[in-house]
Coordinates of C-alpha atoms in Angstrom, one line a residue:
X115 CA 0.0 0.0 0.0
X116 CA 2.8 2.5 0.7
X117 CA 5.4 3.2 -1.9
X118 CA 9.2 3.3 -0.8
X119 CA 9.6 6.7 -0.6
X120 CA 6.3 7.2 1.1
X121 CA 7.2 4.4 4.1
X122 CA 10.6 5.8 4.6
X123 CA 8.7 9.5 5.3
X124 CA 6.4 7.6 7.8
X125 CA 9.2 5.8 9.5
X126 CA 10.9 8.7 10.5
X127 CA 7.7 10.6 11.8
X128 CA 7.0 7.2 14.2
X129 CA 10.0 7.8 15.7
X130 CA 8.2 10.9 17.7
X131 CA 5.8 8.3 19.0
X132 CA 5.5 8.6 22.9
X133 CA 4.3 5.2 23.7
X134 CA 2.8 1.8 22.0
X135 CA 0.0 2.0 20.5
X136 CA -2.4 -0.7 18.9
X137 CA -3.8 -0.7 15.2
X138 CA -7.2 -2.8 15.9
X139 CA -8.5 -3.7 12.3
X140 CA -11.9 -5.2 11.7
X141 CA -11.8 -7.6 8.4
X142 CA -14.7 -9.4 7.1
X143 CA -12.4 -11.4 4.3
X144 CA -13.2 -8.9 1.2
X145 CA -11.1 -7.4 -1.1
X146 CA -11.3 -3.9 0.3
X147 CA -10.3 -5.7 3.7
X148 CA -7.0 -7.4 2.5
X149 CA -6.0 -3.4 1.6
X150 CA -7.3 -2.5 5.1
X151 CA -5.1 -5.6 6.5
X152 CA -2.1 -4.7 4.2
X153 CA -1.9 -1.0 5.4
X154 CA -2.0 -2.4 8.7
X155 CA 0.7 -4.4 8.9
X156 CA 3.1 -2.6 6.4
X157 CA 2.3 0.4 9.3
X158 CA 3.0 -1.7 12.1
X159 CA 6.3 -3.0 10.3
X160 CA 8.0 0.6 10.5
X161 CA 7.8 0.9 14.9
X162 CA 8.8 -1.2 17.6
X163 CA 6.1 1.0 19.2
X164 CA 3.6 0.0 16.8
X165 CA 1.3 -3.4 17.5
X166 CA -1.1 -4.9 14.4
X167 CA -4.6 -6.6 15.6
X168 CA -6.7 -8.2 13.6
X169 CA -9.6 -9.2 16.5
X170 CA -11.6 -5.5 16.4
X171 CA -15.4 -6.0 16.9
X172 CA -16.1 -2.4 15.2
X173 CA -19.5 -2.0 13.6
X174 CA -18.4 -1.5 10.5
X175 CA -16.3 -3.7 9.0
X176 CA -13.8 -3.9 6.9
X177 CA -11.9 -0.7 9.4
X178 CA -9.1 -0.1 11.9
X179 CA -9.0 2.0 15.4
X180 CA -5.9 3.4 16.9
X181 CA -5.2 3.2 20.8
X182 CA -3.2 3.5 23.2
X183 CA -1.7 0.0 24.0
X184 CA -4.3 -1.2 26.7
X185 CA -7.1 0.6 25.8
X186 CA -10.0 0.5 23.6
X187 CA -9.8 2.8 20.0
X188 CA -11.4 5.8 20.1
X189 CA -10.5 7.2 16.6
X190 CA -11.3 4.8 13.4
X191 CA -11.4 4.7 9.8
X192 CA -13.4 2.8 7.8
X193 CA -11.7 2.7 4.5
X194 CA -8.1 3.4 3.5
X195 CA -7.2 7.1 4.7
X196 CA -4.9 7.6 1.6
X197 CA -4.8 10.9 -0.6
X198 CA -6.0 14.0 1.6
X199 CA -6.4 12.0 4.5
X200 CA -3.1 10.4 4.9
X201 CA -2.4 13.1 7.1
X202 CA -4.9 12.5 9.4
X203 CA -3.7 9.1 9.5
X204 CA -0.3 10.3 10.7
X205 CA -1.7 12.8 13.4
X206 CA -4.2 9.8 14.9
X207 CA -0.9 7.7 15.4
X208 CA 1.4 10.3 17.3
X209 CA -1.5 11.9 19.1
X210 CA -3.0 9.0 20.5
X211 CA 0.3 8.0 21.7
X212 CA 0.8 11.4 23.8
X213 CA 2.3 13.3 21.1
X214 CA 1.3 17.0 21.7
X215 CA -1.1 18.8 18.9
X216 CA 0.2 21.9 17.3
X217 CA -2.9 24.1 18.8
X218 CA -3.4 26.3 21.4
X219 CA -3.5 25.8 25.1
X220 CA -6.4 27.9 24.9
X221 CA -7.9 25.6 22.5
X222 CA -6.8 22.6 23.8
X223 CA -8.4 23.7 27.2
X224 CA -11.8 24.3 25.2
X225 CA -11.1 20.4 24.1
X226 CA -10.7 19.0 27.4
X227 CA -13.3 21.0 28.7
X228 CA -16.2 19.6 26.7
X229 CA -16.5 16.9 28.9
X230 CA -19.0 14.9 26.2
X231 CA -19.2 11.0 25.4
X232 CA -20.5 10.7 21.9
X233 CA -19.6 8.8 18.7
X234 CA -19.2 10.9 15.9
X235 CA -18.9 10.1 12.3
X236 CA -18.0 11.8 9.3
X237 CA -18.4 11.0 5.5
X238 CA -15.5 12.0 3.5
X239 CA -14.0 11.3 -0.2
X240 CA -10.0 11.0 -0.7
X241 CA -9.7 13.8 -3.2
X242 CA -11.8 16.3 -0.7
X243 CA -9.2 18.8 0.5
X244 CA -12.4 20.2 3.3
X245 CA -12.2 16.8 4.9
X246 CA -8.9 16.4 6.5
X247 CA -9.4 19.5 8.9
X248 CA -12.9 18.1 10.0
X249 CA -11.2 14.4 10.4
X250 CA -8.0 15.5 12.4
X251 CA -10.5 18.0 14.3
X252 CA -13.2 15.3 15.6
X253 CA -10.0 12.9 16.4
X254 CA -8.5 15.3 18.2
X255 CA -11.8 15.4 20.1
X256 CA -11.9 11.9 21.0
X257 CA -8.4 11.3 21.9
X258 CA -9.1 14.1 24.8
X259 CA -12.7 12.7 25.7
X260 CA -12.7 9.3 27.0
X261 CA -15.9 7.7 26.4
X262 CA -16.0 9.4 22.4
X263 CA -15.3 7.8 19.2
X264 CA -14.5 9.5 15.8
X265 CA -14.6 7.6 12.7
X266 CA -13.5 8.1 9.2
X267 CA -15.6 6.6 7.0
X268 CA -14.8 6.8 3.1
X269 CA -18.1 6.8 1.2
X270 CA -16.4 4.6 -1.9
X271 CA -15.9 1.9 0.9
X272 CA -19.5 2.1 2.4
X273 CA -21.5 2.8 -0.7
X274 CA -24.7 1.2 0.9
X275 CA -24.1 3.6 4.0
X276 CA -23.7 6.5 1.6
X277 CA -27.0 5.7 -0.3
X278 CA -29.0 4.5 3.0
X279 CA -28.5 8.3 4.8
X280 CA -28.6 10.0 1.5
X281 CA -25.0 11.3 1.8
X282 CA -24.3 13.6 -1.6
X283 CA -21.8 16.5 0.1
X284 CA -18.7 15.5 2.1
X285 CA -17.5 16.0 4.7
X286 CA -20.4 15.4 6.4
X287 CA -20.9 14.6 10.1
X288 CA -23.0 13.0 12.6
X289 CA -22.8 13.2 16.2
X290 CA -24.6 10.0 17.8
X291 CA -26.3 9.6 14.1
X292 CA -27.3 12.9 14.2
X293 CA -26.4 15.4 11.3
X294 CA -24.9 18.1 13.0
X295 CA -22.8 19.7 10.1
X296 CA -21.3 19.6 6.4
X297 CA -18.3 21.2 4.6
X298 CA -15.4 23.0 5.9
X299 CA -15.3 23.2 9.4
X300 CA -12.7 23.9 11.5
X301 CA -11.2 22.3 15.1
X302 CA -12.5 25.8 16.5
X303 CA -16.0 25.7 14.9
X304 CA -16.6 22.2 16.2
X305 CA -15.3 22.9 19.4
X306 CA -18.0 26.2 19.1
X307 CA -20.8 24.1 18.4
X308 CA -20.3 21.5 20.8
X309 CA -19.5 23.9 23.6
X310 CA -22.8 25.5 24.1
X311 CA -21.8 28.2 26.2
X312 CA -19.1 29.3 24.0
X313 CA -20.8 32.6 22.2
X314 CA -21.0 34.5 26.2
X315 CA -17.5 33.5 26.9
X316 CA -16.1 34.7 23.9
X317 CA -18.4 37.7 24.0
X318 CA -16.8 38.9 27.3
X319 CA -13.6 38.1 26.2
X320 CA -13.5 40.2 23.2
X321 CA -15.6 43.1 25.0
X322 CA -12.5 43.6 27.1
X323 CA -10.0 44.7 24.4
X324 CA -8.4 47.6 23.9
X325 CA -8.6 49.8 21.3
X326 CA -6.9 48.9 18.1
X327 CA -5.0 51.0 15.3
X328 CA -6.1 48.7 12.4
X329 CA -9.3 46.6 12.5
X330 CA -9.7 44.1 9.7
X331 CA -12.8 42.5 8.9
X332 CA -12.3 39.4 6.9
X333 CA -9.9 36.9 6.5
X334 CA -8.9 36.1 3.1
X335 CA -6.3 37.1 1.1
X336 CA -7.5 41.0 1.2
X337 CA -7.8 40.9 4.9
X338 CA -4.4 39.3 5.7
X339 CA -2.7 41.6 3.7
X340 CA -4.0 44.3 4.9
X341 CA -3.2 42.9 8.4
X342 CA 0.6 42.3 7.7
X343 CA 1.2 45.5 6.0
X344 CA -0.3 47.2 9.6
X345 CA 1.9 45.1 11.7
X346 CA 5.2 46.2 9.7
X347 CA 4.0 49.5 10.8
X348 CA 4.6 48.4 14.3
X349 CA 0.8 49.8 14.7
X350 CA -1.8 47.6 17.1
X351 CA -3.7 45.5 14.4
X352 CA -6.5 42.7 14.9
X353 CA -8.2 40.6 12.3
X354 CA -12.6 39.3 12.9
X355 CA -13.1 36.4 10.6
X356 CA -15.9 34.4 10.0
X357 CA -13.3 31.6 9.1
X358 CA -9.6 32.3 8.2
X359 CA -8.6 32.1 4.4
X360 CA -11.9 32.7 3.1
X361 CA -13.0 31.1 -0.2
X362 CA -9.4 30.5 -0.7
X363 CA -10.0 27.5 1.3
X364 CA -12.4 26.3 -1.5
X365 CA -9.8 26.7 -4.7
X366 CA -8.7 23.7 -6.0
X367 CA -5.6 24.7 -7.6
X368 CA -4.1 28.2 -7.8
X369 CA -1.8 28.5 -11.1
X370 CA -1.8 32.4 -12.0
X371 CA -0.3 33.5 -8.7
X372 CA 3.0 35.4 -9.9
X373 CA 6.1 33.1 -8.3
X374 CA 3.5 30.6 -7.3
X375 CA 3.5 27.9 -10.2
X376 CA 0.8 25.8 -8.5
X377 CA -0.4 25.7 -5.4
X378 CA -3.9 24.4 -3.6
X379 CA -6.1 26.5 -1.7
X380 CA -6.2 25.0 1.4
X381 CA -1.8 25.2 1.7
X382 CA -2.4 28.8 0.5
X383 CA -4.6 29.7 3.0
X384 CA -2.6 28.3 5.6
X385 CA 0.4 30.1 4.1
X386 CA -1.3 33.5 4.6
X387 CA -2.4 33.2 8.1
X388 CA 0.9 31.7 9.6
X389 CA 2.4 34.7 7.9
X390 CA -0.2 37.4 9.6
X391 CA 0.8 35.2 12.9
X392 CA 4.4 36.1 12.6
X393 CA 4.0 39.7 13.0
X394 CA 1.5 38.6 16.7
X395 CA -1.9 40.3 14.7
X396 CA -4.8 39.7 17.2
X397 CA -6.8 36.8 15.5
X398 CA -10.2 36.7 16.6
X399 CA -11.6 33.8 14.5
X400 CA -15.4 32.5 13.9
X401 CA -16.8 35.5 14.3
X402 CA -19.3 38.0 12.1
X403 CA -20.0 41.4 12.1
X404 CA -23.1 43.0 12.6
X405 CA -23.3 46.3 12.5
X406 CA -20.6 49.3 11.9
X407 CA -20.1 53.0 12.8
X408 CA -17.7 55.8 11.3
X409 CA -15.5 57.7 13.2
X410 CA -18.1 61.0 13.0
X411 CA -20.9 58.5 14.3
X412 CA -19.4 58.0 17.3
X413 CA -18.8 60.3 20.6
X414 CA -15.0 59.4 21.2
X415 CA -14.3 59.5 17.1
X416 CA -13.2 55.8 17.2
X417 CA -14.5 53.3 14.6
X418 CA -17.1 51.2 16.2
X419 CA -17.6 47.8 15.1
X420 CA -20.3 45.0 16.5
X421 CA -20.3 41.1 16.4
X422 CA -23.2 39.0 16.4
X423 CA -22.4 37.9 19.9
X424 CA -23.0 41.4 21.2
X425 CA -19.5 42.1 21.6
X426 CA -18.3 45.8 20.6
X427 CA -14.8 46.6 19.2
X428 CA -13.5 50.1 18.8
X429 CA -10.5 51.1 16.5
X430 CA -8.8 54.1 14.8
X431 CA -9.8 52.7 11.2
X432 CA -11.3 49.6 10.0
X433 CA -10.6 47.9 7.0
X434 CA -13.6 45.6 4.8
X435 CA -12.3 42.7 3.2
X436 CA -15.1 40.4 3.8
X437 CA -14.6 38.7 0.4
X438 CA -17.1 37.0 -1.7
X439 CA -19.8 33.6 -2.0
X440 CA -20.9 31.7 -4.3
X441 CA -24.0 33.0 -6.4
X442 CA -27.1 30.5 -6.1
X443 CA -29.6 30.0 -9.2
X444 CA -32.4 31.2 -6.2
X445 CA -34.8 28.2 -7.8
X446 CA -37.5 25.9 -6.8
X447 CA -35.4 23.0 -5.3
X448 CA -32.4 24.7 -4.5
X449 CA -32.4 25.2 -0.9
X450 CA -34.3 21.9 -0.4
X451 CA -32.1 19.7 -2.0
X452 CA -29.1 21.6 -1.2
X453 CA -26.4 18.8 -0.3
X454 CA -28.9 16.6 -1.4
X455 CA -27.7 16.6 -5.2
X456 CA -27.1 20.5 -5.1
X457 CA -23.5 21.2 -4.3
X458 CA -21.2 23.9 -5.4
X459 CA -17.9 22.2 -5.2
X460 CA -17.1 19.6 -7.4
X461 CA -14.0 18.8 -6.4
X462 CA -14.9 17.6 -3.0
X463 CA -18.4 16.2 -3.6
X464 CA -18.0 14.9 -7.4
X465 CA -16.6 11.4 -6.1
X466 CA -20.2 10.9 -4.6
X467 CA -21.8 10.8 -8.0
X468 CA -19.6 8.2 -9.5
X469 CA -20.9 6.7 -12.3
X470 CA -24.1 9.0 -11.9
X471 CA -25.3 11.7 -14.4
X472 CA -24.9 15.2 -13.4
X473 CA -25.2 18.8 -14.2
X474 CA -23.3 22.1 -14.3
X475 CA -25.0 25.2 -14.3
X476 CA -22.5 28.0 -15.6
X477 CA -20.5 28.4 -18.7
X478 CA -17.2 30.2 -17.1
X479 CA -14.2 29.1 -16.5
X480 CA -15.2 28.0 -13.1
X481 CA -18.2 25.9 -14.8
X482 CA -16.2 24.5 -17.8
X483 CA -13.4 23.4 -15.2
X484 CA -15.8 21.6 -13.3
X485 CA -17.5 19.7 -16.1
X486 CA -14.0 18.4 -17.0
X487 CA -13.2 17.3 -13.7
X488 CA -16.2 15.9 -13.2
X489 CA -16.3 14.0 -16.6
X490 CA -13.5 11.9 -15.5
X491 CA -15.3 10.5 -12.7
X492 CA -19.3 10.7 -13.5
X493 CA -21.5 9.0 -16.4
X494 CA -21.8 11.7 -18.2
X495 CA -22.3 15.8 -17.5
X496 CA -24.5 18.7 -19.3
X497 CA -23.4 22.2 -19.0
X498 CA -25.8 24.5 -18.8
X499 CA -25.1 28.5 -19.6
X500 CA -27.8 31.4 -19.9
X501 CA -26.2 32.7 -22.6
X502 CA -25.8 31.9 -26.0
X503 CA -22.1 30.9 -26.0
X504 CA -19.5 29.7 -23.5
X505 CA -17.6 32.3 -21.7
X506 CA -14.6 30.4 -20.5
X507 CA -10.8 30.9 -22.0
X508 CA -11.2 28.9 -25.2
X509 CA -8.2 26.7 -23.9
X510 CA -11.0 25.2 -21.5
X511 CA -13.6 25.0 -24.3
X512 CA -11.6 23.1 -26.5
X513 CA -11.2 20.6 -24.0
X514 CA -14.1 20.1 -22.6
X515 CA -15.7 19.7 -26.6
X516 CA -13.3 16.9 -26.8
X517 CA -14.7 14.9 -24.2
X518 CA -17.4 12.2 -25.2
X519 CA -19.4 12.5 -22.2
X520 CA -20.4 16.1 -21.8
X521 CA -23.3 18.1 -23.3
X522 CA -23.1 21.6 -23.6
X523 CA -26.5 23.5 -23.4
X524 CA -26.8 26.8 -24.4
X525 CA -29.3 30.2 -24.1
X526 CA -30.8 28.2 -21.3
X527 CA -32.3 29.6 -18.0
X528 CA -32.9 26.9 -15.5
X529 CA -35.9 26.6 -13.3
X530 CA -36.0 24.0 -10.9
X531 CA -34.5 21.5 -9.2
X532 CA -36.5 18.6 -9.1
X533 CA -36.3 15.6 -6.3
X534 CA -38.5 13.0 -4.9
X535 CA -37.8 14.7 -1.2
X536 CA -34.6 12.9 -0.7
X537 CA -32.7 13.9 -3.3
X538 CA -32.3 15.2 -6.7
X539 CA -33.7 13.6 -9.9
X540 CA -33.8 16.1 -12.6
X541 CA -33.3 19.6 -13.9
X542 CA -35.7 21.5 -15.1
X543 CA -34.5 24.0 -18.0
X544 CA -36.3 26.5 -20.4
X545 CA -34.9 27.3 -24.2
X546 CA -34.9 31.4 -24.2
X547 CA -35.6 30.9 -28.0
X548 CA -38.3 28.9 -28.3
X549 CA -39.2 29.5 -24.2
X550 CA -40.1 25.7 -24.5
X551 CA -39.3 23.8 -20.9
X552 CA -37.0 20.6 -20.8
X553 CA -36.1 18.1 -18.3
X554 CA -32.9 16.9 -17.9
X555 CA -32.9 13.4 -15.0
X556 CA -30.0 13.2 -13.3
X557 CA -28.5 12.9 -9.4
X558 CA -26.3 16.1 -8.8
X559 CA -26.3 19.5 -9.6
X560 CA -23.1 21.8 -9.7
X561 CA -23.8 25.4 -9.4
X562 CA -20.7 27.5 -10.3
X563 CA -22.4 31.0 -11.4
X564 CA -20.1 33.3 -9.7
X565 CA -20.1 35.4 -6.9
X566 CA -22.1 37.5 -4.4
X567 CA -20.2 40.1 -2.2
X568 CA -20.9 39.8 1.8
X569 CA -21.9 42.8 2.4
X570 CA -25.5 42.3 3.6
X571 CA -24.4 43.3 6.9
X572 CA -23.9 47.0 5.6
X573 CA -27.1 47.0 4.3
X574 CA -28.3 48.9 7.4
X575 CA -25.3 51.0 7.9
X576 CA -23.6 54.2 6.7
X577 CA -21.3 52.7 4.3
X578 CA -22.5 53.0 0.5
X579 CA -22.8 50.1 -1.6
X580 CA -23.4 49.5 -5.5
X581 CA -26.5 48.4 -7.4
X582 CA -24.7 44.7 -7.0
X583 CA -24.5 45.5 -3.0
X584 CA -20.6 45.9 -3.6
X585 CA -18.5 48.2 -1.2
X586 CA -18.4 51.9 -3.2
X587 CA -14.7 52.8 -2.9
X588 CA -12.4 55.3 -4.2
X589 CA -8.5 54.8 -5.6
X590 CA -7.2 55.3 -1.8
X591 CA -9.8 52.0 -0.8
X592 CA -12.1 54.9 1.2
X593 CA -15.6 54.4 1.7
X594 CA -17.9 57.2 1.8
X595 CA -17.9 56.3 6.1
X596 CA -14.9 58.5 8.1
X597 CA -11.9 56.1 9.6
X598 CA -13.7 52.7 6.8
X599 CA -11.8 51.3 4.5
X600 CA -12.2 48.6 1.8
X601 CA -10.4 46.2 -0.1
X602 CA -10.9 42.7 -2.2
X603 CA -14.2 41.1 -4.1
X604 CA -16.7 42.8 -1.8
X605 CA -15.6 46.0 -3.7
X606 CA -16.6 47.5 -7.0
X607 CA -13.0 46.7 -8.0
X608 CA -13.0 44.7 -11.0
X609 CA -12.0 41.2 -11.7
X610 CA -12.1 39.0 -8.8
X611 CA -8.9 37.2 -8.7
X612 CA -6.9 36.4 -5.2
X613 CA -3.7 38.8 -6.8
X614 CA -6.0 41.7 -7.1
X615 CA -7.3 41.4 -3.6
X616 CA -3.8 41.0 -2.4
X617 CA -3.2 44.3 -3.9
X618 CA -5.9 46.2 -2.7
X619 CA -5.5 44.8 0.5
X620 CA -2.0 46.6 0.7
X621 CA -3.3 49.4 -0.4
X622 CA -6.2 49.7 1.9
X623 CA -3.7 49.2 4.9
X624 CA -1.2 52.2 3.5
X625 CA -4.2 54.2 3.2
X626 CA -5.9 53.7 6.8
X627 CA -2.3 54.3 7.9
X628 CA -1.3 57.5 6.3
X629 CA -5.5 58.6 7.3
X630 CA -3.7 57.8 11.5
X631 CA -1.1 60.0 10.8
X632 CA -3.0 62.9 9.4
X633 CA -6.2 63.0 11.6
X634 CA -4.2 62.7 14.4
X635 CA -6.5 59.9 16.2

C-alpha cells in the first residue's frame, strides 16, 4: 500500500511516537479488507512501538482503530485514509500516543473542557481537501474525551451507508447519528458548536480589548494583507473572521499567482495566516460582524464595530475585506435539496456521484473546469449556460468539446431542481428561444455562477454600496464612512482574482495608515 519513498517519510515521523499503540482492524475477508489488513501491517512494520490486531469488533467492518496500548480505540477509519487523508492518519498515530497537537492551550483547554461522550462520524472522499481538517479535528476530540469515538468513514468503501443516509456533500458529520454539520469546518468551529456556552465567553472576552489601530474585517487574502502590511507599521492590528482564508479554502488549484506555479487553496490559506501570525496580529476567528459605525458617528471619534455575539470593538480605522460567495440560481429545489444533489464544489463532492449523471449550471471558466473534472469521474455531465455561448478561455472550451461524455446546453435559464424529497432527480431548463421547458434526469447539480459580495451586513449601515451591494470605494480603498476602508471582491473593483485582492488589500492598509497619521487619532 505505501510506496518506498512514502514508508521511509512515515518511518521517520514514528519515531516521535511517545508510547505503544495498537492498530485494531476489523476484516470481514473482502477485497477492500485485505487493503485494510495490508496498510496495517506494512504500518506496524516501520515501529517497535507499533502493535497490528486483527480481532476488532467495530460495527463496520472492513476498518481499523488506533489506541493506546491497553485501551479501547477511540479514533477509526473505515476505509483506506490515503490521498487528503493520509495526514490524518499520521496525526491519529502520534497523538493518541501522547504526542502534543500543534494548537493552542487555549484551545486545547476548550477540548478538554467539553466533557462529552459521543460517537461521531464523518463521510469523507480521498480527493476532498475540506475533509482532513474536519477528520484530524473530531480525532482530536476523542483522543481528549474518554468515552468518544470518531470515525472516518470513506463513502467509496461504504457505498450502501452512503446511499441509506442520503450522503451527496462531504465532509459530512453526525454526532450519535445525528447530522450536525457539512463542509469545511474547522477544530474551533466544532469545538464552538459542541460547547454551548461558548458565544457568552467569547463575547466577554473580546468586549475587554483595547482599542486597536487597524481593524480588519475578513480573513482572506485581502484581509491578511492588509493585516501584515499594519503590523510592519509596528501599529496595534487585529483581524474578525468568520473563518480564516476565506473562499481561498475552497480553490482547488491556484496556477496564476505570480512566483507561485501551483499551489492548492487550502496550503495557500494556511500560508497567509501563519504569515499574519508572525507579526502577533490579534486573530479573533469565527466570528461575524453585525453592525458598523464611522469615526463621525461615534462620541469618542473611534470606529465602532459589533459582532453577532454582542460584543463591541473600537479602532482608529477599520478595513472591509469580507470577500465573496458563491451566487445561487435562487430556484424551486435549490435550498431543499441543497447537499442533497445541489453542491457547489465539485472537487470535493464529485466522487459521490460516480458513475451518476450530473449537471453544471455555468458556462465560465469555473463551470467549464468543473464539467471536465467531473467527466473523469461521472457518467456523463450537461453544462448548462444562460447565454448563447460559453464564456470560458477557449483553452477550456476546447477541452471540454473533446470529451465524449459532456453536453453543452446553451441560451438556457434553469428553473427547478427537481427531487423526490430525498434527493435530486432532474433539472428542469427552459430554451430562451423557443421558451419551451425541458427536463434533464439526473442525481447532482453543480452550481458555479459566480459570486455575491458579503456585504448584507452594511445593508443597514452608513457605508455606501453598489446596485450589485458591492463596497463603493475610491483609488485610496475609502468608503464614503470616516476612519472605513475597503479592499478585495466585496468592492466595486473589478475582476475577482486572489492577486487583485492581495493588492488592494495593501493598499487599503497604507491608506488607513497615512489617514492615522493625518487626523491625528
Amino acid at each position: 500500500m505505501l510506496d518506498q519513498n512514502t514508508s521511509a517519510q512515515l518511518k521517520t515521523l514514528l519515531e516521535r511516537l511517545e508510547g505503544p499503540i495498537e492498530l485494531v482492524a476489523t476484516l470481514n475477508g473482502s477485497e477492500k479488507s485485505d487493503k485494510i489488513k495490508e496498510l496495517v501491517e506494512e504500518v506496524a512494520a516501520l515501529s517497535p512501538l507499533v502493535t497490528a490486531r486483527f480481532d476488532g469488533k467495530n460495527s463496520r467492518a472492513p476498518s481499523f482503530g488506533v489506541a493506546k496500548a491497553g485501551e479501547e480505540p477511540r479514533v477509526f477509519f473505515a476505509g483506506l485514509p490515503m490521498g487528503h487523508e493520509f495526514t490524518s492518519l499520521i496525526l491519529a498515530l502520534l497523538q493518541t500516543s501522547g504526542y502534543a497537537p500543534k494548537v493552542s492551550d487555549e484551545v486545547l483547554a476548550s477540548i478538554k473542557a467539553l466533557g462529552i461522550q459521543s460517537d461521531f462520524d464523518v463521510f469523507v472522499s480521498l480527493s476532498c481537501h475540506n475533509c482532513p481538517d474536519v477528520v484530524q479535528a473530531l480525532n482530536l476530540i476523542a483522543i481528549y474525551n474518554p468515552g468518544t469515538t470518531a470515525t472516518m468513514i470513506d463513502g467509496a468503501f461504504f457505498q450502501d451507508e452512503v446511499e441509506e443516509r442520503k450522503i451527496m456533500a462531504v465532509p459530512m458529520v453526525f454526532q450519535d447519528n445525528n447530522h450536525i454539520g457539512q463542509g469545511r469546518m474547522t477544530l474551533e468551529e466544532i469545538v464552538a458548536k459542541l460547547d454551548t456556552n461558548s458565544a457568552a465567553k467569547e463575547a466577554e472576552k473580546l468586549n475587554a480589548k483595547d482599542a486597536f489601530d487597524v481593524l480588519v474585517i475578513g480573513g482572506g487574502p485581502a484581509g491578511n494583507t492588509s493585516a501584515i502590511y499594519a503590523a510592519r507599521k509596528g501599529i496595534k492590528t487585529g483581524i474578525v473572521a468568520e473563518r480564516m482564508g476565506g473562499q481561498v479554502i475552497d480553490t482547488m488549484d491556484i496556477e496564476n499567482y505570480t512566483s507561485i506555479q501551483k499551489t492548492q487553496g487550502p496550503k495557500f490559506a494556511a500560508e497567509m495566516e501563519a504569515h499574519v501570525r508572525e507579526y502577533g496580529v490579534d486573530i479573533m476567528n469565527l466570528q461575524r460582524v453585525s453592525n458598523i459605525k464611522g469615526a463621525d458617528e461615534t462620541a469618542n471619534g473611534l470606529v465602532e464595530v459589533t459582532l453577532e455575539n454582542g460584543a463591541k470593538l473600537e479602532s482608529k480605522t477599520v478595513i472591509l475585506s469580507t470577500g465573496a460567495r458563491w451566487r445561487e440560481m435562487n430556484v424551486p429545489g435549490e435550498a431543499e435539496y441543497r447537499t442533497r444533489g445541489v453542491a457547489y464544489c465539485p472537487h470535493c463532492d464529485g466522487p459521490l456521484f460516480k458513475g451518476k449523471r450530473v449537471a453544471v449550471i455555468g458556462g465560465g471558466n469555473s463551470g467549464v473546469e468543473a464539467a471536465i473534472d467531473l467527466a473523469g469521474i461521472v457518467e456523463h455531465v450537461t453544462l448548462v449556460e444562460f447565454d448563447t455561448k460559453l464564456r470560458a478561455d477557449q483553452v477550456l472550451q476546447d477541452k471540454l468539446h473533446s470529451l465524449p461524455n459532456t453536453t453543452v446546453i446553451l441560451n438556457a435559464l434553469s428553473t427547478e431542481v427537481v427531487g423526490d424529497g430525498s434527493q435530486v432527480t432532474a433539472l428542469k431548463y427552459k430554451d430562451r428561444a423557443t421558451d419551451v421547458e425541458h427536463t434533464v434526469e439526473l442525481a447532482g447539480i453543480f452550481v458555479q455562477i459566480g459570486l455575491l459580495p458579503n456585504t448584507d451586513f452594511l445593508k443597514e449601515t452608513a457605508v455606501e454600496l453598489s446596485n450589485r451591494n458591492e463596497i463603493m470605494i475610491n483609488d485610496r480603498n475609502e468608503t464614503n464612512v470616516k476612519g472605513v476602508f475597503a479592499a478585495g471582491d466585496c468592492t466595486t473593483v473589478p475582476y475577482k482574482q486572489i492577486i487583485i485582492a492581495t493588492g488592494e488589500g495593501a493598499k487599503a492598509s497604507l491608506s488607513a495608515f497615512d489617514y492615522i497619521i493625518r487626523s491625528g487619532v
